[in-house]
Short mmCIF file of C-alpha atoms and ligand atoms in Angstrom, two decimals:
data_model
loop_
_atom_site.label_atom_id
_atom_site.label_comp_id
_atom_site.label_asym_id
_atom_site.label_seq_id
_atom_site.Cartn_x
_atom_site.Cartn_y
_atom_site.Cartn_z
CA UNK V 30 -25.20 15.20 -19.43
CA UNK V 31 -24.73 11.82 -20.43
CA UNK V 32 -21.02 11.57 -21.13
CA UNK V 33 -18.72 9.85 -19.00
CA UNK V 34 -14.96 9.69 -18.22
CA UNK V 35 -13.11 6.34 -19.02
CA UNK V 36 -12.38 4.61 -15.80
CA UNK V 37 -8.24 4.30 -15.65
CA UNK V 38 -7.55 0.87 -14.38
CA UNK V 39 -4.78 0.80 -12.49
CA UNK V 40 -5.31 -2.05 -10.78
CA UNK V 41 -5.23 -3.92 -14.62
CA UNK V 42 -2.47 -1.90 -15.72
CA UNK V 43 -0.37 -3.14 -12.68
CA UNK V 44 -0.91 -6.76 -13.23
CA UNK V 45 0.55 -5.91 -16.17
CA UNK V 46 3.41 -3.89 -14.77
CA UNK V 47 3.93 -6.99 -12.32
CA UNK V 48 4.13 -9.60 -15.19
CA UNK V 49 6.21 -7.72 -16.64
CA UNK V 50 8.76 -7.67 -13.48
CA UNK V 51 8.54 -11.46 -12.73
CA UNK V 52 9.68 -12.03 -15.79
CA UNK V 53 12.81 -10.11 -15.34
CA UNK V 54 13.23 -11.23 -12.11
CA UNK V 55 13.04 -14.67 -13.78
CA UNK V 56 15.56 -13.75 -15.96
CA UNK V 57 17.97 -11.58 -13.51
CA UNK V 58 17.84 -14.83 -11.11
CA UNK V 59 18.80 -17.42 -13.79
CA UNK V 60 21.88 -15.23 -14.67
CA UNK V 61 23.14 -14.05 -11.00
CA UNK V 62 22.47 -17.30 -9.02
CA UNK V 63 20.40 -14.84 -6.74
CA UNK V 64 16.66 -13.43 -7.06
CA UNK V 65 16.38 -9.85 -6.98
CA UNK V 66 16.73 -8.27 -3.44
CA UNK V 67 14.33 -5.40 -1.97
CA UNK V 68 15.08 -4.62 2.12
CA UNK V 69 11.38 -3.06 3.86
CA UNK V 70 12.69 -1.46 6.39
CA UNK V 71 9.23 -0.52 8.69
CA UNK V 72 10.50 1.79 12.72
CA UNK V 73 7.69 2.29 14.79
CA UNK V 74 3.96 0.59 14.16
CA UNK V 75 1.74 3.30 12.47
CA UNK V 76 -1.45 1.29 11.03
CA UNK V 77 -1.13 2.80 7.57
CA UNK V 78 2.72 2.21 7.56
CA UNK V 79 1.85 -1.62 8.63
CA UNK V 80 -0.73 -2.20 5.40
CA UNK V 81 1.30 -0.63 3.26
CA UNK V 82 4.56 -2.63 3.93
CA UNK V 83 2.82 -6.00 3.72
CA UNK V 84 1.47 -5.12 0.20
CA UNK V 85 5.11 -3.98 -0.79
CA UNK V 86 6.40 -7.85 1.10
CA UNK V 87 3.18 -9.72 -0.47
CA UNK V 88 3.93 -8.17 -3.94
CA UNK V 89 8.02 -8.59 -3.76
CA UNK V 90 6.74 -12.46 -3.39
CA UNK V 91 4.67 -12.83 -5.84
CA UNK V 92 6.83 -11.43 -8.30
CA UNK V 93 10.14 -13.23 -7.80
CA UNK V 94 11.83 -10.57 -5.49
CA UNK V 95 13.48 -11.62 -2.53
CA UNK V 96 12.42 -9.66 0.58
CA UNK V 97 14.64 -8.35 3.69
CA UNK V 98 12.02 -7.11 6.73
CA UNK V 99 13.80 -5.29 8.55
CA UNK V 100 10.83 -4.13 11.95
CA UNK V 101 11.87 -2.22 14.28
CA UNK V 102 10.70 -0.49 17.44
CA UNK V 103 9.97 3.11 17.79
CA UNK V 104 12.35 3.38 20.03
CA UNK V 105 15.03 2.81 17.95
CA UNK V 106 18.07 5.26 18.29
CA UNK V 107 20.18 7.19 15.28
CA UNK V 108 23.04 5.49 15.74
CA UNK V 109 21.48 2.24 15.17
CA UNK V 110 19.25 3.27 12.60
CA UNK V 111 22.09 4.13 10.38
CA UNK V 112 24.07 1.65 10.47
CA UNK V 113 20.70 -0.65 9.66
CA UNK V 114 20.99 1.23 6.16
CA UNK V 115 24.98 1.63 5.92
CA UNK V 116 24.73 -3.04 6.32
CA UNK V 117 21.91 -2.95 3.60
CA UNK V 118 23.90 -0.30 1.63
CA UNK V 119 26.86 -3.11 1.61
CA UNK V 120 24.80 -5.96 1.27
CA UNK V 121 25.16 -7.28 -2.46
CA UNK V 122 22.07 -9.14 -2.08
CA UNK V 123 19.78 -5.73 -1.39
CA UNK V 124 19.38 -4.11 -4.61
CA UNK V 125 16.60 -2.07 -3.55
CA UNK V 126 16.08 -0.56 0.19
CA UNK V 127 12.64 1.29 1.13
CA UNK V 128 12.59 2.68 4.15
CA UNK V 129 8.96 3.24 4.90
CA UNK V 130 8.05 6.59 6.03
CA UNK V 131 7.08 8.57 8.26
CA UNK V 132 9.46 7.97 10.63
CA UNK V 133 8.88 8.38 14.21
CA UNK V 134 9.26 11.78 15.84
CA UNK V 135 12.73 12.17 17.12
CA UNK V 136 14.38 10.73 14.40
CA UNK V 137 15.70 12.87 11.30
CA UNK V 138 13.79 11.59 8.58
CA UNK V 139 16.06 13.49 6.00
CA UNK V 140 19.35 12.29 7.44
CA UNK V 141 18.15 8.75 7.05
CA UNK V 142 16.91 8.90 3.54
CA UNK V 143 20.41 10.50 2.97
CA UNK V 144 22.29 7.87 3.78
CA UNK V 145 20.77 5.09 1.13
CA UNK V 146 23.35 4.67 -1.64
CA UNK V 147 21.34 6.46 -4.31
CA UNK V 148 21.86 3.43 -6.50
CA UNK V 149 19.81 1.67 -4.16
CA UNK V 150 17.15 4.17 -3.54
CA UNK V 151 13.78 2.48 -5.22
CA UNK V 152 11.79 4.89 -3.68
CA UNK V 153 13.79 7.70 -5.98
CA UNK V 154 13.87 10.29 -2.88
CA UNK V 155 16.98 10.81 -2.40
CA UNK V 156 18.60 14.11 -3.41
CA UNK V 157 20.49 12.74 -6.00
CA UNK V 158 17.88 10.81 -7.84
CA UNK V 159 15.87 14.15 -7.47
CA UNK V 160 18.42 16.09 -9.09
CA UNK V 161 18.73 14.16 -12.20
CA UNK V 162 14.96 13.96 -12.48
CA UNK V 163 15.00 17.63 -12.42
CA UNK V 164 17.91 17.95 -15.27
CA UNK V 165 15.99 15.32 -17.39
CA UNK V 166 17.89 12.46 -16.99
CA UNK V 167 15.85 10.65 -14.64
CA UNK V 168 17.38 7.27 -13.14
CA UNK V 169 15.29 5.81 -10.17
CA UNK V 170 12.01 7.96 -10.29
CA UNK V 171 9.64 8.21 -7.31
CA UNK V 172 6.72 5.68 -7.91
CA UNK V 173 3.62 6.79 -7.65
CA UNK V 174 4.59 9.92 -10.13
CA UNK V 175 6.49 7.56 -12.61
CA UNK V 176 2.87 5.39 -12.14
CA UNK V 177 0.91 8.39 -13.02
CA UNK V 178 3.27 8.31 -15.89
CA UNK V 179 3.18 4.63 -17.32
CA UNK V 180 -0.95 4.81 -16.51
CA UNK V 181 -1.73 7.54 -19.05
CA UNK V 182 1.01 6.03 -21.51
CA UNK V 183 -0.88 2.69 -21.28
CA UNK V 184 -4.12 4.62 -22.07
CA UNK V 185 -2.32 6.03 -25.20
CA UNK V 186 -2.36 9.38 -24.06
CA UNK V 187 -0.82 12.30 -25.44
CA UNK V 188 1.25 14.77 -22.42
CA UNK V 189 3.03 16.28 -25.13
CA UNK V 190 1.51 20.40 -24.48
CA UNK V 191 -1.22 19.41 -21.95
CA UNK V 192 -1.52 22.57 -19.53
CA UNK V 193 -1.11 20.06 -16.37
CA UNK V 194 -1.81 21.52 -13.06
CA UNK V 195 -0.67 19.28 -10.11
CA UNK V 196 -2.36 19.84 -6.52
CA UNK V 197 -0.09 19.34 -3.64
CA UNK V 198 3.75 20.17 -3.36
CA UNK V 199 4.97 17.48 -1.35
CA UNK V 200 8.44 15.58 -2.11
CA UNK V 201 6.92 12.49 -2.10
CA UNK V 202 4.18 12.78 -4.60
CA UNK V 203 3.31 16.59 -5.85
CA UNK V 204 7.24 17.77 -6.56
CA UNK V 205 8.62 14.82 -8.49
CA UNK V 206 5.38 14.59 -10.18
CA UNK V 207 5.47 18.56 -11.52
CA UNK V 208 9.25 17.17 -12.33
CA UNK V 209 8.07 14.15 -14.23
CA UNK V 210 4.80 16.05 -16.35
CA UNK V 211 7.22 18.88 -17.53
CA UNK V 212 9.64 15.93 -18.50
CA UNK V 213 6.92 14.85 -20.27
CA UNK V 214 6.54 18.05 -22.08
CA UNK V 215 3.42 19.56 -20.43
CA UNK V 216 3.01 23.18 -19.19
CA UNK V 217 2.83 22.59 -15.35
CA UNK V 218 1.68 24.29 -12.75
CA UNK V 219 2.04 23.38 -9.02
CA UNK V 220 -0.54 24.57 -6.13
CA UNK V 221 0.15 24.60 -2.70
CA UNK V 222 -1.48 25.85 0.71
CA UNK V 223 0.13 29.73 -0.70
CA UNK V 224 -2.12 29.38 -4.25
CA UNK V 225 -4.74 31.93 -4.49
CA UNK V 226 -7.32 30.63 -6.47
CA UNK V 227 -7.36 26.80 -6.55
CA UNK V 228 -10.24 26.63 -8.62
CA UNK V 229 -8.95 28.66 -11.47
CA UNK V 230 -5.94 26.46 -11.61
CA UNK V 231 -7.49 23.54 -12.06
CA UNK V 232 -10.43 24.99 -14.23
CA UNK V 233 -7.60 25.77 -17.07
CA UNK V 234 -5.82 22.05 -17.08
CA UNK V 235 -6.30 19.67 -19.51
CA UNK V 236 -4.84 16.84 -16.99
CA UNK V 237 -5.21 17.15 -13.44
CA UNK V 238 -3.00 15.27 -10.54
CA UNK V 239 -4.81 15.45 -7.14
CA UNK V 240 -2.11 14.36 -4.41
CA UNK V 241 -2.96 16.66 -0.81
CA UNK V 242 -4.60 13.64 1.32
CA UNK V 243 -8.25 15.51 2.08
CA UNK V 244 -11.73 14.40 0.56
CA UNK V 245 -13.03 16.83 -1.82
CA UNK V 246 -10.56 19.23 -1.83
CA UNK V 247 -10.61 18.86 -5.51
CA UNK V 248 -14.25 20.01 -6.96
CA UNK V 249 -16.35 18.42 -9.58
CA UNK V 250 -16.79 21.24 -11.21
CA UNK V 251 -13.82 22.37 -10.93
CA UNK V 252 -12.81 20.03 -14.15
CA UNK V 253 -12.62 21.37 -17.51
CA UNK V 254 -14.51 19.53 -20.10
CA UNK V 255 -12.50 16.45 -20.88
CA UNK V 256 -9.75 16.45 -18.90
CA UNK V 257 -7.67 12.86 -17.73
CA UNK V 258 -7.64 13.51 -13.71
CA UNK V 259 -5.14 11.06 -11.49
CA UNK V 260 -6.42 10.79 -7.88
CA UNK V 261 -3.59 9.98 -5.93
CA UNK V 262 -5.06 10.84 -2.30
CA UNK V 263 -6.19 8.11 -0.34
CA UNK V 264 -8.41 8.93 2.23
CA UNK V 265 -10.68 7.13 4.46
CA UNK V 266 -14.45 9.08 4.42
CA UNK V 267 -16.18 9.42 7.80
CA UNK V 268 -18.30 6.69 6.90
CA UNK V 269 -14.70 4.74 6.55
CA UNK V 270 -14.83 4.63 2.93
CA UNK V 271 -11.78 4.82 0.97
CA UNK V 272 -11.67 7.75 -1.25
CA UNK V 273 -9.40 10.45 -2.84
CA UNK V 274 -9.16 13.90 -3.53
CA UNK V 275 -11.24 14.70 -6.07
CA UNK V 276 -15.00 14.40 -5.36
CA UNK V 277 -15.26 11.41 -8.08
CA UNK V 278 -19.32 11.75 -8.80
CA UNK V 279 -19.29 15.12 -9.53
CA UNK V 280 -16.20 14.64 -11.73
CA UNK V 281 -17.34 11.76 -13.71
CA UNK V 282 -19.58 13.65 -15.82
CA UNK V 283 -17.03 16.10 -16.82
CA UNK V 284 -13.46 14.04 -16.61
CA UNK V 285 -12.49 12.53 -19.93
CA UNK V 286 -10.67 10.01 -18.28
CA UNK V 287 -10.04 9.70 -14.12
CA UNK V 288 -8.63 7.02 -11.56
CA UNK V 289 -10.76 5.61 -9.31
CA UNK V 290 -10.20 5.33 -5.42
CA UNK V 291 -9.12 2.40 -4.86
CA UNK V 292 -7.33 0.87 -7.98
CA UNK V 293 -6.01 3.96 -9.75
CA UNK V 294 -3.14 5.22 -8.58
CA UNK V 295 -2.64 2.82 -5.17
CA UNK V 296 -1.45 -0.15 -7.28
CA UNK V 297 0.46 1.54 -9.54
CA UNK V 298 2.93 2.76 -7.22
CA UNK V 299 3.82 -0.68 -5.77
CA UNK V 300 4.07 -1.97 -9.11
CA UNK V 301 6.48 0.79 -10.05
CA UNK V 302 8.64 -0.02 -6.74
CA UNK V 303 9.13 -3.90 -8.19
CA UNK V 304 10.07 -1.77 -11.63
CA UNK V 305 12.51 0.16 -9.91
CA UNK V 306 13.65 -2.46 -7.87
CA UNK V 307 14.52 -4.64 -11.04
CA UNK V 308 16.20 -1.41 -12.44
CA UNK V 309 18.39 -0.86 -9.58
CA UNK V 310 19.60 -4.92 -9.67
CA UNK V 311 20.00 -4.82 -13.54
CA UNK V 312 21.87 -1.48 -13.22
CA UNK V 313 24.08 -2.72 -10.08
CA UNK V 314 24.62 -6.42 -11.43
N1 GUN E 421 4.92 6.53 2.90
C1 GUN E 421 3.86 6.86 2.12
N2 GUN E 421 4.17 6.67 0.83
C2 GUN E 421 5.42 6.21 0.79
C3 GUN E 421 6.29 5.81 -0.27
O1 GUN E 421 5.96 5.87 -1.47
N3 GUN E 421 7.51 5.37 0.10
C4 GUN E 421 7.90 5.30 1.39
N4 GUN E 421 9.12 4.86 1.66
N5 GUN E 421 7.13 5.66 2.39
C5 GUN E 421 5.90 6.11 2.08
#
């Protein structure tokens, strides 16, 4: 076969997203006195945790966003922990407050996310923002579903009917995502470790989200004829590769349109947290 799926850019589409949100932040600054105002809150060192929060600092700074690191140690008890978020939650120059996760052992990660005023929850993982999600009138919308979202609209692409299956059920990625295709009008369908037949689920969708964090658990041939797949794992290979879920050579020939790993999915999300975070200060100011 000589076909080919359309590489989606994500990394181009979130240069894009990024202009976009330093010129608002332009804007939002000249009319407040005050540049926009994300806190990174980061407990604990965990490698992953580390490269992820200076891409969220180095991205806040390069888009006009003023950035609150807030690093803590592991070691760090309840108590203080929440009243960390109940200051930023009172601070009027924190619009946005991201409290990386996971959280160390010991510490309720739940009860913590909890406590962020939902108005300042740029992550969108807090019940609240959840629940209006789910009843279709979504305010601050987890971001790397909501990038999933603006990546296929930027590609002109029609979700309108699609028979969407989404791989993974986590609250972070998989759940919100099922939340935000039917929102988009698809039929969805959500797997999990409890789904019988993997393959047949994903042989019937027209657009395919791969978010469980393990290489390959998403075959090539697996992909129906055609269909837009969004790789949102990001795993490192045993030969310490970055890669995704979806075995990307055998999908290629088949895919109509996929994400590459890295620069599909991984930029979009950061570029959706500036969104949000210029959301939450337009919407608070
Ligand atoms: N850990 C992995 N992904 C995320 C994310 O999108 N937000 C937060 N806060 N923590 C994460």
């Amino acid at each position: 076969m000589s076909r080919t799926a359309t590489l989606l850019d994500g990394k181009a589409v979130a240069a894009k997203v990024r202009g976009e949100v330093k010129t608002r932040a332009a804007a939002f600054t000249t009319k407040h006195g005050r540049a926009p105002g994300l806190a990174v809150v980061q407990v604990g060192s965990d490698p992953a945790s580390s490269v992820y929060v200076r891409n969220k600092r180095k991205a806040c700074d390069e888009t006009g966003i003023r950035s609150f690191a807030h690093d803590l140690p592991s070691t760090v008890g309840r108590a203080e922990l929440l009243g960390l978020v109940a200051k930023l939650n009172a601070d009027d120059a924190v619009d946005g407050i991201l409290m990386q996760l996971p959280l160390p052992a010991g510490l309720d990660a739940n009860e913590i996310m909890d406590a962020i005023d939902p108005r300042k929850d740029v992550d969108g993982f807090h019940p609240h923002n959840t629940g209006l999600l789910a009843q279709k009138r979504p305010r601050l919308r987890p971001c790397t579903p909501y990038g999933v979202i603006r990546l296929a609209a930027e590609y002109g692409m029609k979700l309108r009917g699609l028979r969407a299956t989404v791989v993974g059920a986590s609250n972070i990625v998989g759940r919100p995502m099922a939340l935000e295709l039917l929102l988009a009008g698809c039929t969805v369908t959500v797997c999990h470790t409890g789904t019988r037949d993997l393959a047949a689920e994903v042989e019937r969708a027209e657009l395919v989200v791969a978010a469980v964090g393990r290489p390959g658990m998403v075959r090539g041939e697996w992909i129906r004829p055609g269909a837009a797949v969004f790789d949102v794992g990001i795993n490192r290979s045993d030969s310490g590769k970055l890669v995704g879920d979806v075995d990307f050579e055998a999908a290629l020939p088949r895919a109509g349109a996929i994400t590459p790993v890295p620069g599909g999915i991984g930029p979009m999300t950061i570029a959706m947290l500036l969104s949000n975070t210029l959301d939450a200060a337009e919407a608070r100011a």
